[in-house]
Short mmCIF file of C-alpha atoms in Angstrom, two decimals:
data_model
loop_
_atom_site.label_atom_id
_atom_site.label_comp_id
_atom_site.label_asym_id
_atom_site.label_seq_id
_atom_site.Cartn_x
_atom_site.Cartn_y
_atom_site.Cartn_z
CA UNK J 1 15.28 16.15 -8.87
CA UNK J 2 18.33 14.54 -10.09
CA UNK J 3 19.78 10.73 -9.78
CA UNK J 4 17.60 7.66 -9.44
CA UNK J 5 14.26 7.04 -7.79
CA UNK J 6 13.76 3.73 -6.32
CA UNK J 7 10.47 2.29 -5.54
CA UNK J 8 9.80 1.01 -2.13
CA UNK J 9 6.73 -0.98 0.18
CA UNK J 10 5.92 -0.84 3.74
CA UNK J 11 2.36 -1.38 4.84
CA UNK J 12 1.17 -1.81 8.61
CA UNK J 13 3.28 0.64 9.98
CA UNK J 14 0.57 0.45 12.86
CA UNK J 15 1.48 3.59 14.41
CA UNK J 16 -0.13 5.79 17.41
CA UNK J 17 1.07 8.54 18.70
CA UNK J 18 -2.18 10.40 20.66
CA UNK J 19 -3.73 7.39 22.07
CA UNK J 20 -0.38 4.44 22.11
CA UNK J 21 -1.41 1.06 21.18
CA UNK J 22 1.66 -1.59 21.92
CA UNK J 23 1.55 -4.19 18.92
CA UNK J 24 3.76 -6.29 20.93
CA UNK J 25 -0.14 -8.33 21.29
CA UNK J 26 0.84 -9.67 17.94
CA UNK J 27 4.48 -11.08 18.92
CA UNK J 28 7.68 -9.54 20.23
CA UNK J 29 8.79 -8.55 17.10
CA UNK J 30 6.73 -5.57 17.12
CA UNK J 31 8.61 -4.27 20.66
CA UNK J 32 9.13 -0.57 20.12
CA UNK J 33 8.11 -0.76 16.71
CA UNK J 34 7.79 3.09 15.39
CA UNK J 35 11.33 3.45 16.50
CA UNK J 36 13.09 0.44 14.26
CA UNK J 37 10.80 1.74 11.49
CA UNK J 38 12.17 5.31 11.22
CA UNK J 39 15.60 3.80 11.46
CA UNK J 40 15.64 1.15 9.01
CA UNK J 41 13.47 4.18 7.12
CA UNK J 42 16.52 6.31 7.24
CA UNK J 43 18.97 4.13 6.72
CA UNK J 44 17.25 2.91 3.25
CA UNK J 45 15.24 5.62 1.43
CA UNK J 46 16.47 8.18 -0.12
CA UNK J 47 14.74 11.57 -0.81
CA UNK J 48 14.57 10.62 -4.53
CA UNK J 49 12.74 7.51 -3.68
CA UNK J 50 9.06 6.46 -3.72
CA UNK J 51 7.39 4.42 -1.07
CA UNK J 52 4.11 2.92 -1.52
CA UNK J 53 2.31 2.23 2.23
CA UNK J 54 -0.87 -0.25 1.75
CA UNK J 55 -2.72 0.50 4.86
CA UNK J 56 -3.08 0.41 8.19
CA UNK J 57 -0.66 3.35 9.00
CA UNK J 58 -2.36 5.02 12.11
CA UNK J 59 -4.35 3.40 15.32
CA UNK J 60 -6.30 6.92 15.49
CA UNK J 61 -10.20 7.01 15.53
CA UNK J 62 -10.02 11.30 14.06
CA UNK J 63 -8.45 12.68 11.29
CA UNK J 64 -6.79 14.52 13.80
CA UNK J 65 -5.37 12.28 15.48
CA UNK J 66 -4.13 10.39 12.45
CA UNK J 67 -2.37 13.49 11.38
CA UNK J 68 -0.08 13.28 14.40
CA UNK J 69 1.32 9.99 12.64
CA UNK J 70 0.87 11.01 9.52
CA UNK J 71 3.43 14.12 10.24
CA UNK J 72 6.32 12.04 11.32
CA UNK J 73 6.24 9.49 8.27
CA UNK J 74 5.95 12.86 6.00
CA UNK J 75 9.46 13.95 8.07
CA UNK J 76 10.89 10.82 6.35
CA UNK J 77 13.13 10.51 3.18
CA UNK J 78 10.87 10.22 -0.02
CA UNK J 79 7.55 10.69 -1.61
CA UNK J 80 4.69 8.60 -0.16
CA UNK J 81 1.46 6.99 -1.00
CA UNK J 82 -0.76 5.69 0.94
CA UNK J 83 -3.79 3.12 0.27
CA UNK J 84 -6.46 2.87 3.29
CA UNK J 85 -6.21 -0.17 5.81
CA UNK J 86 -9.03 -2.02 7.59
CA UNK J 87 -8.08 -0.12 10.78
CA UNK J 88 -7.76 2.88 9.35
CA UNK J 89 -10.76 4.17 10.62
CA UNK J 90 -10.03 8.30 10.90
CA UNK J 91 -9.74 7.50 6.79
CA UNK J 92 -13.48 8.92 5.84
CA UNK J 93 -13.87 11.63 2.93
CA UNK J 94 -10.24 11.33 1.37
CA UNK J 95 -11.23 15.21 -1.02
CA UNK J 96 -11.17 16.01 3.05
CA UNK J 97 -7.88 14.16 3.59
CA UNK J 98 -5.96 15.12 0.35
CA UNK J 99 -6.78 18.82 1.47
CA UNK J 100 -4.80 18.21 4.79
CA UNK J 101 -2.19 15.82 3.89
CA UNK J 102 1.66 17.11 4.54
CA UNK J 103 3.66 17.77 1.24
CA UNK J 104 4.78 14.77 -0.35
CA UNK J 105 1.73 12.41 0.47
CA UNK J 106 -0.45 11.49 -1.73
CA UNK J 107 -3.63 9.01 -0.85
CA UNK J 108 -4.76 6.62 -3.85
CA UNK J 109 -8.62 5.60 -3.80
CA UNK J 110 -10.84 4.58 -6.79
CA UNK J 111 -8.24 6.48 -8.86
CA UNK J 112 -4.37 6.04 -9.85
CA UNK J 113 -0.97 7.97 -9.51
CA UNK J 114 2.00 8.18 -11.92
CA UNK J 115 5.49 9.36 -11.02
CA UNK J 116 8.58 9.42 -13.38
CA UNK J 117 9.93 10.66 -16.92
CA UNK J 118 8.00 9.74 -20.04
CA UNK J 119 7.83 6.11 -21.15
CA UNK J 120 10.28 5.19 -17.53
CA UNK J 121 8.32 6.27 -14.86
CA UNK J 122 5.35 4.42 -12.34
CA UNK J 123 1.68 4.18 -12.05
CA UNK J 124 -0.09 3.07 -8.65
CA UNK J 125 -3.12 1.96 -8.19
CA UNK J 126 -5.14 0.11 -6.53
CA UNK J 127 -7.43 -0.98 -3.20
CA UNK J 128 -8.24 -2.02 0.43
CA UNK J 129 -9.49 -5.41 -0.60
CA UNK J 130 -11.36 -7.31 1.60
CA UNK J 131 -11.04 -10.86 3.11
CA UNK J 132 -11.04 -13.93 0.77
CA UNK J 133 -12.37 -17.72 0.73
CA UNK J 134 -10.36 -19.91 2.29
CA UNK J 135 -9.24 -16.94 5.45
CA UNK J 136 -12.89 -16.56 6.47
CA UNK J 137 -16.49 -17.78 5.60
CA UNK J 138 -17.85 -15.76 3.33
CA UNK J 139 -20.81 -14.84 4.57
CA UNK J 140 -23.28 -12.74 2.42
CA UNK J 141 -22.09 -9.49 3.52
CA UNK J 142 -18.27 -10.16 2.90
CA UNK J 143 -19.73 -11.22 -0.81
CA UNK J 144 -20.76 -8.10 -1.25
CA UNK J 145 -17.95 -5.87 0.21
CA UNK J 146 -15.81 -8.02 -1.86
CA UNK J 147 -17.04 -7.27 -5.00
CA UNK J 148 -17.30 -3.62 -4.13
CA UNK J 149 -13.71 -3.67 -3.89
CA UNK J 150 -13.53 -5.59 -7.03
CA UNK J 151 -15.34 -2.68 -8.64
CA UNK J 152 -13.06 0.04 -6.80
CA UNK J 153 -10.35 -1.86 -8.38
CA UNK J 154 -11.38 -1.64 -11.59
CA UNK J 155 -11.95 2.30 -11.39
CA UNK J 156 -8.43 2.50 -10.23
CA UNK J 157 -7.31 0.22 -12.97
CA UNK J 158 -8.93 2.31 -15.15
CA UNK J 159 -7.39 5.79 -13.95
CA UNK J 160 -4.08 3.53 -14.28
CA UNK J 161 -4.54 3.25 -17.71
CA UNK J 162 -5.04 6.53 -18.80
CA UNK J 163 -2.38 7.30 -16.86
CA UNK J 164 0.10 4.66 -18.14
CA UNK J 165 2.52 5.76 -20.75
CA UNK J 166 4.58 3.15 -22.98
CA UNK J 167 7.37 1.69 -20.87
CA UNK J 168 5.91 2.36 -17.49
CA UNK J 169 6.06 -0.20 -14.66
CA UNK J 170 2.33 -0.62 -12.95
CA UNK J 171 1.92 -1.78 -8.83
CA UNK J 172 -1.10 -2.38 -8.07
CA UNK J 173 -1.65 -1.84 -4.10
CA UNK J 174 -4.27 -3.93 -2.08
CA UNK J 175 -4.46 -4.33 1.62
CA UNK J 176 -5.76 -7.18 2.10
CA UNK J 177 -3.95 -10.25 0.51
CA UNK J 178 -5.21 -11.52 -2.85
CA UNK J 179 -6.05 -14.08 -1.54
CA UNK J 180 -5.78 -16.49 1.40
CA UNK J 181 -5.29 -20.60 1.73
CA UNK J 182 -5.88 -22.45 0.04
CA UNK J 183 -5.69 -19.83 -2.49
CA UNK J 184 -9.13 -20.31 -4.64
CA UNK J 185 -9.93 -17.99 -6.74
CA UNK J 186 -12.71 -15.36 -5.90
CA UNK J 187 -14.40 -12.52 -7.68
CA UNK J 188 -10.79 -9.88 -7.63
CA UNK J 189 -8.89 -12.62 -9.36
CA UNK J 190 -10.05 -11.84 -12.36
CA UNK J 191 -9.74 -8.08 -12.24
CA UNK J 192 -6.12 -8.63 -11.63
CA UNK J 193 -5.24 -11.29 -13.87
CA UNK J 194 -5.71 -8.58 -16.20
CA UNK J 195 -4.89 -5.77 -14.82
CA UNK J 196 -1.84 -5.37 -16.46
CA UNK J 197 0.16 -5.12 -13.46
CA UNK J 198 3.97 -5.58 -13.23
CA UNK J 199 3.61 -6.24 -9.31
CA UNK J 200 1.04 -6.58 -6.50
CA UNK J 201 2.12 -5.48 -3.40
CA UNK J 202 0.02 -6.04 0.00
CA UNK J 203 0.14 -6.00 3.94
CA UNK J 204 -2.36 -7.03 7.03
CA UNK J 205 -1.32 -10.41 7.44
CA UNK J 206 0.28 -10.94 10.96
CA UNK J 207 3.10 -13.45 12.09
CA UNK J 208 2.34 -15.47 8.35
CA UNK J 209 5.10 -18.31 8.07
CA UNK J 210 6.92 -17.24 4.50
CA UNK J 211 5.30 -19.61 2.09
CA UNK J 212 1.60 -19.30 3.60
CA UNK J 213 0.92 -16.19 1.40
CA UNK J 214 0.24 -15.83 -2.13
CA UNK J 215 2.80 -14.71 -4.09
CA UNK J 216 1.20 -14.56 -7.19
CA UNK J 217 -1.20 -14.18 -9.11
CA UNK J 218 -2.08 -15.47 -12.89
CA UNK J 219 2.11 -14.77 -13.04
CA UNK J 220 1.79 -11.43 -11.46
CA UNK J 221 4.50 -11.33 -8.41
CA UNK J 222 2.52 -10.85 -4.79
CA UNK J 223 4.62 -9.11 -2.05
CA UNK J 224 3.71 -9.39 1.36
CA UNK J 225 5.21 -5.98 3.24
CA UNK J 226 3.76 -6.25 6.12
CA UNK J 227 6.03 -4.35 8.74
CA UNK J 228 6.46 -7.34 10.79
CA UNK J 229 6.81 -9.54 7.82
CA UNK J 230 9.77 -7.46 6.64
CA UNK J 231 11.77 -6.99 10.31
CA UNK J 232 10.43 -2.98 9.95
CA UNK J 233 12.57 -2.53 6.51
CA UNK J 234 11.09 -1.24 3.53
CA UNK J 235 11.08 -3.48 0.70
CA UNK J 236 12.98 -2.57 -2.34
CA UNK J 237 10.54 -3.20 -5.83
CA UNK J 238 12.07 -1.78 -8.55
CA UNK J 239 14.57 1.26 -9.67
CA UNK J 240 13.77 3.90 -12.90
CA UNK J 241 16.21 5.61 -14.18
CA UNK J 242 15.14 9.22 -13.09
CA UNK J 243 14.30 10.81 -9.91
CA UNK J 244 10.22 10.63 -9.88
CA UNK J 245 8.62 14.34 -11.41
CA UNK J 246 5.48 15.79 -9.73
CA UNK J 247 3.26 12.86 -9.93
CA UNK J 248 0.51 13.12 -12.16
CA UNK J 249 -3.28 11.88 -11.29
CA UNK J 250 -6.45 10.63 -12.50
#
């Protein structure tokens, strides 16, 4: 590849193509949805370009199913990653999923990508998450989910970092926000304070006022990309100054 590969963020993309599932439940905004998507998709990314999807990308229940969806963001511009959602339930054995992915679609889970020339390129990481103090009581089941994912995180982290060559950019992926008002710390703040991270980027958060999200943490910039959040455009993060090689894994 030659030219410059941009890195992009678009999580929630909430799509369903087998069994349809309006979204419009969650405000008008989401009206015909898929459709603005692939536009705005088109009209922004480039075939050089990375984008990083944080969950949520299919309404299916099967593999399957999920594939359907799957296929027509593959048909877009760009080389993709993809971090599981909370409703992305087909999302089981991901050795099975990786094995049936289309080209150009990579899946990130207790491990960490890299993509670029040596000391310019991009390592992702990261996890689902889970929801935080202050969104919903934590009850003693959420404690422990929570600091399951806090311990996923640090595996990825720790793929990331034999991965990560002098002068690379990290973005760390979660789901879930951070964290949630009034922004207390729990037990993943610490794992990302130092993580090392250049960015967090994160989705699931629905028809948020700007201002009622984190946006950042121990200095690290947050970005919330939910779909909705960003009018269905994909959110610009940072440029290298190469087109992206065959990404490399841990």
């Amino acid at each position: 590849m030659l030219g410059r590969v941009r890195v992009f963020a678009l999580a929630d993309l909430h799509l369903s193509a087998v069994t349809p599932k309006p979204m419009t439940i969650f405000g008008p905004g989401w009206a015909g949805h898929p459709g603005v998507i692939w536009e705005h998709w088109a009209a922004t990314i480039q075939d050089t370009d990375l984008v990083l999807l944080p969950g949520d990308l299919s309404w299916a229940m099967t593999l399957d199913d999920a594939l359907v969806d799957l296929e027509m963001v593959a048909q877009m511009p760009g080389e993709k990653v993809i971090l599981r959602g909370n409703h992305d339930y087909w999302w089981s054995s991901v050795s099975k999923l990786r094995s049936r992915l289309p080209a150009r679609m990579h899946a990130i889970q207790h491990d960490a990508l890299r993509f670029g020339p040596p000391g310019a390129g991009v390592v992702v990481c990261g996890t689902r998450g889970w929801d935080t103090p202050g969104h919903l009581p934590l009850d003693a089941q959420d404690a422990k989910i929570l600091s399951r994912e806090a311990e996923r995180l640090r595996l990825s982290l720790a793929a990331a970092a034999r991965l990560r060559q002098p002068g690379d950019r990290l973005i760390l992926m979660l789901h879930y926000p951070p964290a949630s008002p009034p922004f207390q710390p729990n037990v993943l703040t610490p794992v990302l304070q130092d993580s090392g991270a250049d960015l967090i980027v994160f989705g699931h958060l629905h028809g948020v006022p700007e201002g009622r999200t984190v946006s950042q943490v121990g200095g690290i910039p947050a970005h919330l990309v939910a779909a909705d959040a960003l009018g269905c455009v994909p959110r610009l993060l940072l440029e290298l100054p190469e087109a992206a090689a065959t990404p490399a894994s841990v």
